[in-house]
XYZ file of C-alpha atoms in Angstrom:
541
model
C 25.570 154.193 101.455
C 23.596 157.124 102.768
C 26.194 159.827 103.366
C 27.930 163.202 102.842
C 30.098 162.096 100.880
C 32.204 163.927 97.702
C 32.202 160.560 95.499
C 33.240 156.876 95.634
C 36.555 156.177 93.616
C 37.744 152.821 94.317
C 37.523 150.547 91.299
C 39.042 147.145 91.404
C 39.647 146.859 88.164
C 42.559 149.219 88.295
C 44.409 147.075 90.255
C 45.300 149.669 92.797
C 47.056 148.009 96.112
C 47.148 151.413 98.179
C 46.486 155.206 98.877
C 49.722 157.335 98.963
C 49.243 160.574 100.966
C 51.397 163.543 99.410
C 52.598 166.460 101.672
C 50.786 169.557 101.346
C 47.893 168.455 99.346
C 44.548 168.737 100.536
C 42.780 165.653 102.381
C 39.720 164.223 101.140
C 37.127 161.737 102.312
C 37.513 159.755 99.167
C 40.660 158.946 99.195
C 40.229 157.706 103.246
C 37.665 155.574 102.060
C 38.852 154.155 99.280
C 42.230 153.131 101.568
C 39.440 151.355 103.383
C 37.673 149.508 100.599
C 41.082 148.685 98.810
C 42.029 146.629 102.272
C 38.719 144.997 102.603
C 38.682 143.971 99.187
C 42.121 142.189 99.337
C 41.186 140.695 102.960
C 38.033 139.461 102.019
C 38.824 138.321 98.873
C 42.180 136.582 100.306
C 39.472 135.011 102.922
C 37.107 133.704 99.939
C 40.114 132.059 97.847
C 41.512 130.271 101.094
C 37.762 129.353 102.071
C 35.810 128.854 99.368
C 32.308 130.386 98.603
C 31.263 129.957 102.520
C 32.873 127.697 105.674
C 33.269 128.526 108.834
C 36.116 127.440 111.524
C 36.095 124.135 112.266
C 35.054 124.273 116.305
C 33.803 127.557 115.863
C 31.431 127.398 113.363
C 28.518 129.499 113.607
C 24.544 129.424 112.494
C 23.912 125.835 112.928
C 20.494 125.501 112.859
C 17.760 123.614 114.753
C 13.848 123.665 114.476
C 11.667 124.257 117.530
C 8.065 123.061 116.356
C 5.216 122.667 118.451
C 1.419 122.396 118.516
C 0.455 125.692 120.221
C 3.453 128.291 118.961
C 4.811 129.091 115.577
C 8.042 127.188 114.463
C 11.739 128.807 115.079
C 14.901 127.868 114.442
C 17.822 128.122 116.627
C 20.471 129.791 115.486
C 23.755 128.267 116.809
C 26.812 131.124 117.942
C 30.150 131.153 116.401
C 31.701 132.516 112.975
C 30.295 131.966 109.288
C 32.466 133.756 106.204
C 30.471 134.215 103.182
C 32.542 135.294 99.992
C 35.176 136.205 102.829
C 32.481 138.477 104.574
C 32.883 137.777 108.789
C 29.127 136.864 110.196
C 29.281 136.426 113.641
C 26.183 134.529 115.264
C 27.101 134.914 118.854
C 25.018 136.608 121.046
C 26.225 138.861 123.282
C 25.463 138.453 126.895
C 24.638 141.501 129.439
C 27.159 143.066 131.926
C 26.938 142.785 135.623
C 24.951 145.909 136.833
C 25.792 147.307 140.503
C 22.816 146.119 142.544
C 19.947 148.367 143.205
C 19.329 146.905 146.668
C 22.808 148.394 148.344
C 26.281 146.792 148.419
C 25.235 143.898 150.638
C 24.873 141.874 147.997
C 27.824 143.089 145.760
C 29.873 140.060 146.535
C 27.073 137.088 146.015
C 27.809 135.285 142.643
C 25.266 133.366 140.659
C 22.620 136.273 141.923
C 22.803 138.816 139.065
C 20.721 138.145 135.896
C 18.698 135.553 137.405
C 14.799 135.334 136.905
C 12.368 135.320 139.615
C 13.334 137.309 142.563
C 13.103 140.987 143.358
C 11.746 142.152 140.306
C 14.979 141.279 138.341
C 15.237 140.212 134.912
C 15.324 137.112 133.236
C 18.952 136.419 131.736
C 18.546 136.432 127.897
C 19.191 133.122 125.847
C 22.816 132.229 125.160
C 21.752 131.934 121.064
C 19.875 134.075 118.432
C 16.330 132.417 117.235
C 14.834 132.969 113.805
C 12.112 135.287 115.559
C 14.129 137.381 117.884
C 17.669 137.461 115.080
C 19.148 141.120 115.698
C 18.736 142.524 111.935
C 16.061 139.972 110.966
C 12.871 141.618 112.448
C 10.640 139.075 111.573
C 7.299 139.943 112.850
C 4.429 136.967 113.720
C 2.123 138.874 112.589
C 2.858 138.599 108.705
C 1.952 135.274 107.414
C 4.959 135.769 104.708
C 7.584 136.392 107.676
C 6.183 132.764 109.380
C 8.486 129.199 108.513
C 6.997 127.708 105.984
C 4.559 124.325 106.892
C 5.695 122.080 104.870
C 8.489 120.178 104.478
C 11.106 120.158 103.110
C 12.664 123.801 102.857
C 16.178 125.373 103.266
C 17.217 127.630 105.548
C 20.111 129.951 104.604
C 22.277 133.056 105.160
C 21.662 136.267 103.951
C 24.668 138.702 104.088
C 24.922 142.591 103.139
C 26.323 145.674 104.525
C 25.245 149.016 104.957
C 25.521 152.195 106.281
C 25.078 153.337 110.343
C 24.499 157.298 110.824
C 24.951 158.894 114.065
C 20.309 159.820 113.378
C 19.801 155.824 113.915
C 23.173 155.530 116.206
C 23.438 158.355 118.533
C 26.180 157.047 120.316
C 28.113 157.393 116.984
C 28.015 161.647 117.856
C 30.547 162.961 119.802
C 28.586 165.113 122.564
C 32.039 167.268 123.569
C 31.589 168.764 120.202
C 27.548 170.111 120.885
C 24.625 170.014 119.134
C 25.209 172.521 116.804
C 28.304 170.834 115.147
C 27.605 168.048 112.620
C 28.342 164.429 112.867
C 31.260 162.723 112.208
C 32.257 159.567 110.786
C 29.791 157.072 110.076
C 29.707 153.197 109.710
C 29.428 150.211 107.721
C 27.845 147.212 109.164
C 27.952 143.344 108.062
C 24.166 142.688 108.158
C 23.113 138.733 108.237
C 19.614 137.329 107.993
C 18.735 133.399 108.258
C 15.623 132.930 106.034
C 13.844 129.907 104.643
C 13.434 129.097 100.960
C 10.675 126.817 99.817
C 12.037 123.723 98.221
C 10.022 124.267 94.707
C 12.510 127.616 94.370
C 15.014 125.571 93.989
C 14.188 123.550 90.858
C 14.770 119.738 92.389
C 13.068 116.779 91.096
C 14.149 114.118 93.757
C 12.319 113.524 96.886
C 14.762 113.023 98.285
C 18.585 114.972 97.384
C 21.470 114.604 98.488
C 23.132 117.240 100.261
C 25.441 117.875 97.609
C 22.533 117.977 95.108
C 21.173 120.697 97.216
C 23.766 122.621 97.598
C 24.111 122.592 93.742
C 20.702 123.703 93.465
C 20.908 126.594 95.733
C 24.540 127.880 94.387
C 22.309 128.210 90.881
C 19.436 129.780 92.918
C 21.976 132.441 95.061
C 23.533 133.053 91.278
C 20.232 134.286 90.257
C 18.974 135.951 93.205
C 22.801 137.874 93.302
C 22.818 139.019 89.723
C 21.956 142.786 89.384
C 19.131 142.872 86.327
C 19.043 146.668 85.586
C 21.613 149.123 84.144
C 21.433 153.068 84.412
C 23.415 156.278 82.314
C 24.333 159.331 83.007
C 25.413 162.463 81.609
C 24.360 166.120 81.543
C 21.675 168.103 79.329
C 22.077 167.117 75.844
C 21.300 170.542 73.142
C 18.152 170.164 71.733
C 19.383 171.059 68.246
C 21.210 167.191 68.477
C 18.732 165.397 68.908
C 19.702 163.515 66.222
C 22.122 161.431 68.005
C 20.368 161.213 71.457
C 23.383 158.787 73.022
C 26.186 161.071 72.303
C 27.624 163.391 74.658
C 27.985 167.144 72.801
C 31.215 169.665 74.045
C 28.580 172.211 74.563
C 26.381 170.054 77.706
C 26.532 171.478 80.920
C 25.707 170.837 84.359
C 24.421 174.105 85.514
C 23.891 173.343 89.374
C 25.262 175.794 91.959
C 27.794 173.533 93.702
C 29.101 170.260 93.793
C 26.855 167.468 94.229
C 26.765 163.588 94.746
C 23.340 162.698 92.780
C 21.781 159.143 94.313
C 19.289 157.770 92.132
C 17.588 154.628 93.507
C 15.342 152.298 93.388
C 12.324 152.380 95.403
C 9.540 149.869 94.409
C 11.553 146.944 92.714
C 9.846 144.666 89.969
C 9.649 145.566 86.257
C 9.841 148.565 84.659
C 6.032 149.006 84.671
C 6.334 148.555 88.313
C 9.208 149.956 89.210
C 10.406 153.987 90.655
C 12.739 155.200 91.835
C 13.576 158.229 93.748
C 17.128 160.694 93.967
C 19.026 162.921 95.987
C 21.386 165.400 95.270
C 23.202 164.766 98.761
C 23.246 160.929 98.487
C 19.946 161.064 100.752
C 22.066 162.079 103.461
C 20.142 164.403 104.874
C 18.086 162.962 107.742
C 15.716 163.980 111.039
C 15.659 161.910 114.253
C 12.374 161.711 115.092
C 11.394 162.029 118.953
C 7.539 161.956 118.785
C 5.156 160.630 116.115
C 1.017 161.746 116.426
C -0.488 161.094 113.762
C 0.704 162.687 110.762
C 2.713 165.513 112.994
C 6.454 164.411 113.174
C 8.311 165.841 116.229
C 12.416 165.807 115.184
C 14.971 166.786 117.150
C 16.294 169.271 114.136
C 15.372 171.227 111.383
C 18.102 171.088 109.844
C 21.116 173.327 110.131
C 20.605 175.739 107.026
C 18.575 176.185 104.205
C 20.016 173.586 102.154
C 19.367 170.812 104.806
C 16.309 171.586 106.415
C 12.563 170.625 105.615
C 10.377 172.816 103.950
C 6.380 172.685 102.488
C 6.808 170.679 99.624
C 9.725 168.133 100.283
C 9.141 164.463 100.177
C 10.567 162.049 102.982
C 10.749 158.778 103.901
C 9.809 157.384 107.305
C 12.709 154.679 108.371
C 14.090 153.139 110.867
C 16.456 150.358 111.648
C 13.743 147.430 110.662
C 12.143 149.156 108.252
C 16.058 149.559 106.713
C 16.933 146.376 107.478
C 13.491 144.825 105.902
C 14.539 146.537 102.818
C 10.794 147.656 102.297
C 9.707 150.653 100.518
C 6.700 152.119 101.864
C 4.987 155.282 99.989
C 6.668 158.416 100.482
C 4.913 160.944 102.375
C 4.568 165.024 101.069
C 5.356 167.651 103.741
C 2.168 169.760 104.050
C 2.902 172.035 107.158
C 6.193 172.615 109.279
C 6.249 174.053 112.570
C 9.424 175.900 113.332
C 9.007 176.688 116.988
C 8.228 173.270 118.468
C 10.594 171.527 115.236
C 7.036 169.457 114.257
C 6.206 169.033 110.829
C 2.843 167.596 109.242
C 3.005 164.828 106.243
C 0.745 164.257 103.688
C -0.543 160.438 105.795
C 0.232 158.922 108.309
C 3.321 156.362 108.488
C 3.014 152.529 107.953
C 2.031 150.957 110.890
C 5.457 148.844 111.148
C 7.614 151.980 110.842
C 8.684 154.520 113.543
C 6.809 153.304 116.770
C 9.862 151.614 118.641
C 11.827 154.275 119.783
C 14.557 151.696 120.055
C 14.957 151.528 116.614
C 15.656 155.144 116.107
C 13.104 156.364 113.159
C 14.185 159.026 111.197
C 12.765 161.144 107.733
C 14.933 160.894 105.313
C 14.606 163.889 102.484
C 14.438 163.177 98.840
C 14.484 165.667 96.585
C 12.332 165.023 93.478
C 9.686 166.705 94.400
C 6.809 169.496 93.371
C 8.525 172.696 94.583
C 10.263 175.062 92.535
C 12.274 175.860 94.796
C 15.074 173.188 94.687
C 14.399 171.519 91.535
C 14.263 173.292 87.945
C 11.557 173.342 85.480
C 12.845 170.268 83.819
C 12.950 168.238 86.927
C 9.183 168.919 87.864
C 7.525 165.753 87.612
C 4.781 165.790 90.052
C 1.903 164.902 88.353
C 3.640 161.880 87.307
C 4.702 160.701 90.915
C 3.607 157.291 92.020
C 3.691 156.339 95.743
C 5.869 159.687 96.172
C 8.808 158.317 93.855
C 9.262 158.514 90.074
C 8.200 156.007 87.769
C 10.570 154.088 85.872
C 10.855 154.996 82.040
C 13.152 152.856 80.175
C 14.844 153.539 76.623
C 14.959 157.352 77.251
C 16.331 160.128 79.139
C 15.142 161.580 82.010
C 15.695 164.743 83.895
C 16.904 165.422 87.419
C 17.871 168.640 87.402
C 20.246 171.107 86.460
C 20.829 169.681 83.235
C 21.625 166.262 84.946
C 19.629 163.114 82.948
C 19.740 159.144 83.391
C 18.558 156.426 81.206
C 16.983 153.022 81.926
C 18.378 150.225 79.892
C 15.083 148.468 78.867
C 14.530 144.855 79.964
C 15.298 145.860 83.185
C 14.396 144.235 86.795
C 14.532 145.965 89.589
C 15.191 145.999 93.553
C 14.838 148.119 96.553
C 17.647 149.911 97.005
C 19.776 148.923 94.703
C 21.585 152.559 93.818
C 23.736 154.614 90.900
C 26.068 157.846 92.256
C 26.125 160.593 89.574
C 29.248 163.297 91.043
C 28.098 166.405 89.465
C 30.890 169.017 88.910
C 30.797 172.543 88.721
C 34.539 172.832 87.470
C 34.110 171.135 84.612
C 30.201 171.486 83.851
C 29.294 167.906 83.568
C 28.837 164.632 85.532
C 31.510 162.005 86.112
C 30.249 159.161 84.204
C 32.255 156.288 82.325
C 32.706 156.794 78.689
C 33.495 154.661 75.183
C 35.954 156.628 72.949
C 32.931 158.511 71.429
C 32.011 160.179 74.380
C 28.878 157.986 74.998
C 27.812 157.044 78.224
C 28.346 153.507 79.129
C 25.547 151.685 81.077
C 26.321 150.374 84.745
C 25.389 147.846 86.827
C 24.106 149.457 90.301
C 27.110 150.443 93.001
C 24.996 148.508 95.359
C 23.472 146.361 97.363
C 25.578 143.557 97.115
C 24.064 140.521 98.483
C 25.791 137.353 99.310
C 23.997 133.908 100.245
C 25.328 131.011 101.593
C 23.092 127.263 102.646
C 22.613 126.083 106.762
C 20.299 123.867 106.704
C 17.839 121.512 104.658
C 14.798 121.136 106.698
C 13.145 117.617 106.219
C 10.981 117.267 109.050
C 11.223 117.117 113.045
C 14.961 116.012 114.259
C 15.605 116.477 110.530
C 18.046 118.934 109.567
C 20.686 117.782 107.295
C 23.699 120.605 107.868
C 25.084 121.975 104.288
C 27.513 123.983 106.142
C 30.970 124.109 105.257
C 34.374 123.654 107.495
C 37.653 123.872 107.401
C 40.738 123.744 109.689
C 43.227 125.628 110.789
C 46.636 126.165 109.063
C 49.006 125.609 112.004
C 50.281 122.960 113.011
C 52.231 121.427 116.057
C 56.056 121.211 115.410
C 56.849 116.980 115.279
C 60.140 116.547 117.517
C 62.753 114.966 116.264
C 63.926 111.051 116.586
C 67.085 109.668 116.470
C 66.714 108.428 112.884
C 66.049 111.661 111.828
C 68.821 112.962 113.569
C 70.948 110.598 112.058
C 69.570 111.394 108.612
C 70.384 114.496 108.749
C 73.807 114.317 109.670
C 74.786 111.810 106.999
C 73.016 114.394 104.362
C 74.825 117.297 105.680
C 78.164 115.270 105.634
C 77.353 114.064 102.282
C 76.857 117.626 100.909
C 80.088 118.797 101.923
C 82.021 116.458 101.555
C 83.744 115.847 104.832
C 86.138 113.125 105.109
C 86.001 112.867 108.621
C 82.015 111.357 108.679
C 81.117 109.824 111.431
C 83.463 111.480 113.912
C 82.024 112.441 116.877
C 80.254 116.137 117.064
C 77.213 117.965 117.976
C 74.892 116.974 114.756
C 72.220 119.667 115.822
C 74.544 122.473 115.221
C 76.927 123.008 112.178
C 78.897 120.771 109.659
C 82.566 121.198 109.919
C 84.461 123.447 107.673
C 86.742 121.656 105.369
C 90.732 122.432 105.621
C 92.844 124.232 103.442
C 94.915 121.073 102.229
C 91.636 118.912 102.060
C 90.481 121.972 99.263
C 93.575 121.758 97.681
C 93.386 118.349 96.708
C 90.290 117.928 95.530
C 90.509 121.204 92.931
C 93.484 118.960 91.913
C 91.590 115.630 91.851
C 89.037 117.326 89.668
C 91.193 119.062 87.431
C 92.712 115.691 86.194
C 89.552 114.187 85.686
C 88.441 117.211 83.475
C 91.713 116.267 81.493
């Protein structure tokens, strides 16, 4: 997650079931959010063990699929509205339909129905589709174009879910600012959002030697393929600046290391170009690459933004690397080169980069592009001698070196586990503290760093649809049904039943006398008591 945050604290493992505010201690974001993530986990996990791995309600069950073919046009697949849980994740597949607007021929017409939204006449729009398609999805941004974004052409292939969240800033949501508090304030709260793609996957991926499998068979196949595809396959250290006179013992952590930095920071390293390590960078951030520009104009290489950046520690300067985004090119999860700033122009807020942006980045104003500032980069002036690297930068991000430490800065290093493969965007956080003149970093008993999976993404998968041919599309979706049930009235026999249990229970002498059976048994009498303490007394002798 790309924010201003101080650090992330919620661990599962520790079992914790809530946040307990104390008076008169201060408030911090981390404790908010992990209140947050400690519900979701127990909903969503509560969800999966009731559900299973994936199932949706049963008469509400979204992302059935169907395949449009033809001649002329490229395939799609209709993507059917209604709910989907995936490891207790909510995907919702239905579309949301437009408002009526006040007409823009006068009031006249205020009161027709059946008029508004309809194609054809006057100039006015065409009413969208009721259902999502595989071309037009709202976070799949497939693009014709590319011959890998295209359905595959021949049969047979699955089609299934892919489900992640991330993180929404007020630079690619404005409506997330509040205006009442101006320009000049900062941004407030930001978002996570439940992003869900429907993809195909060739059949070959998935390993089966029938011609034709069952649906259980493929469902097998593809839990072993989502296992795979799921598993992180890199692992990452921390700590700070180990003495060079212990050298000797390069894994352990010496009382004398120190993080020398300023102030506190939250350190994001992440992966940029995935694949293996003699493929892979990465890039970091000492403010968890929250600091970002909403672009207004693109010419060229000359970015207009709409800020500079509030001080010197947020703003854009010669030197600084960025990355061109927006809300496709996020939700693509692509990694295009980063690009150098070479000029900036402070009175009309324009700077110049190194090239030009890709192509498929940044010209849809819709999707809100935005720079995003890393911070490994040549200048001296953010980054210490030992976090120069610049002759050594590929693409505008770092090159992965495993087995060995590497510098940030400010005496902060991470290693590579080696054997590593790696994926864009998957992430580490590194909280650097100036209290206590070190990193927060797991630790064995020696004081060793411990090597962790990355905090993110997590990416969940879940089966629609096996693809066969035309009118061929065997579902693999799951259902199931709701708890409640109706209340069965009660018969006479049960009424009955009842009554001869309760008078059975207590005893009453007087079964089968007359009385209201729906309301309660009644009470033995004083004498009745007596005698049967004495009856049972005697038998005990």
């Amino acid at each position: 997650m790309h924010a201003d945050l101080s650090r992330l604290t919620h661990r599962p493992e520790r079992h914790y079931s809530a946040v307990v505010a104390q008076q008169g201690r201060v408030q911090l974001d981390a404790d908010a959010n992990e209140q947050t993530a400690i519900q979701l986990f127990q909903a969503r996990t509560l969800a999966a063990d009731l559900i299973g791995p994936h199932g949706g309600p049963r008469g509400a069950t979204g992302f059935r699929i169907e395949l449009r073919g033809g001649s002329r046009e490229l395939d799609d697949l209709v993507i059917g509205g209604g709910r989907y849980y995936v490891d207790g994740i909510l995907c919702d597949a239905t579309r949301p339909q437009p408002g009526v607007p006040v007409p823009s021929h006068g009031t006249a017409d205020a009161g027709k129905e059946g008029t508004e939204g309809k194609g054809g006449g006057d100039g006015e729009p065409a009413a969208p589709p009721a259902t999502w398609t595989y071309w037009d999805q709202p976070d799949g941004f497939r693009d014709p174009e590319r011959p890998g974004d295209r359905l595959p052409t021949a049969f047979p292939y699955l089609v299934y879910l892919k489900v992640w969240e991330r993180l929404v800033t007020a630079a690619e949501d404005p409506a997330l600012r509040e205006v009442a508090l101006g320009s000049a304030m900062p941004d407030t709260a930001a978002r996570a959002k439940v992003v869900w793609q429907v993809l195909p996957l060739p059949a070959a991926a998935l390993g089966l030697e029938a011609d034709n499998p069952t649906v259980d068979e493929v469902r097998a196949a593809f839990a072993r393929w989502a296992e795979r595809a799921a598993a992180p396959g890199s692992r990452l250290a921390a700590r700070s600046e180990h003495p060079g006179q212990s050298d000797d013992e390069p894994c352990l952590v010496a009382p004398d290391a120190r993080y020398r930095g300023p102030e506190n920071q939250l350190y994001r390293v992440e992966v940029h170009d995935g694949g293996s390590a003699k493929d892979a960078t990465f890039k970091w951030s000492r403010e968890n690459g929250s600091v970002t520009f909403p672009v207004d104009g693109l010419d060229g290489t000359w970015v207009e933004l709409a800020t500079l950046g509030s001080d010197d520690k947020l703003d854009l300067d010669v030197g600084d690397l960025v990355e061109f985004v927006d809300t496709g090119y996020t939700s693509r999860g692509e990694a295009e080169p980063l690009l150098r700033v070479e000029e900036v122009d402070l009175p009309g807020r324009r700077v110049r980069l190194s090239g030009e942006p890709a192509p498929s980045v940044g010209r849809r104003p819709e999707l809100h592009p935005f720079l995003r500032r890393w911070d490994h980069h040549e200048s001296s002036r953010r980054t210490s001698g030992r976090g120069a690297r610049d002759s050594r930068l590929k693409h505008g991000a770092l090159p992965v070196e495993e087995g060995g430490w590497l510098p940030l800065e400010d005496g902060v290093e991470v290693w590579f586990a080696p054997g590593g493969s790696y994926r864009t965007g998957d992430f580490w956080l590194v909280p650097a503290r100036t209290a206590t003149g070190g990193v927060e970093w797991p630790t064995d008993p020696a004081r060793r760093p411990l090597l962790q999976y990355p905090s993110g993404i997590a990416v969940h998968f879940a089966p629609l649809a096996w693809i066969a041919g035309e009118q061929t599309e065997p579902d693999l979706r799951l259902a199931f049904r709701p708890l409640a049930a109706s209340i069965p009235a009660a018969d006479d026999a049960a009424l009955a039943a009842e009554e001869e249990a309760r008078a059975a229970e207590s005893g009453d002498a007087s079964y089968g006398s007359p009385y209201d059976a729906s309301g309660p048994a009644p009470s033995r009498s004083q004498t009745t008591a007596a005698a049967e303490a004495a009856v049972d007394e005697e038998g005990t002798a």
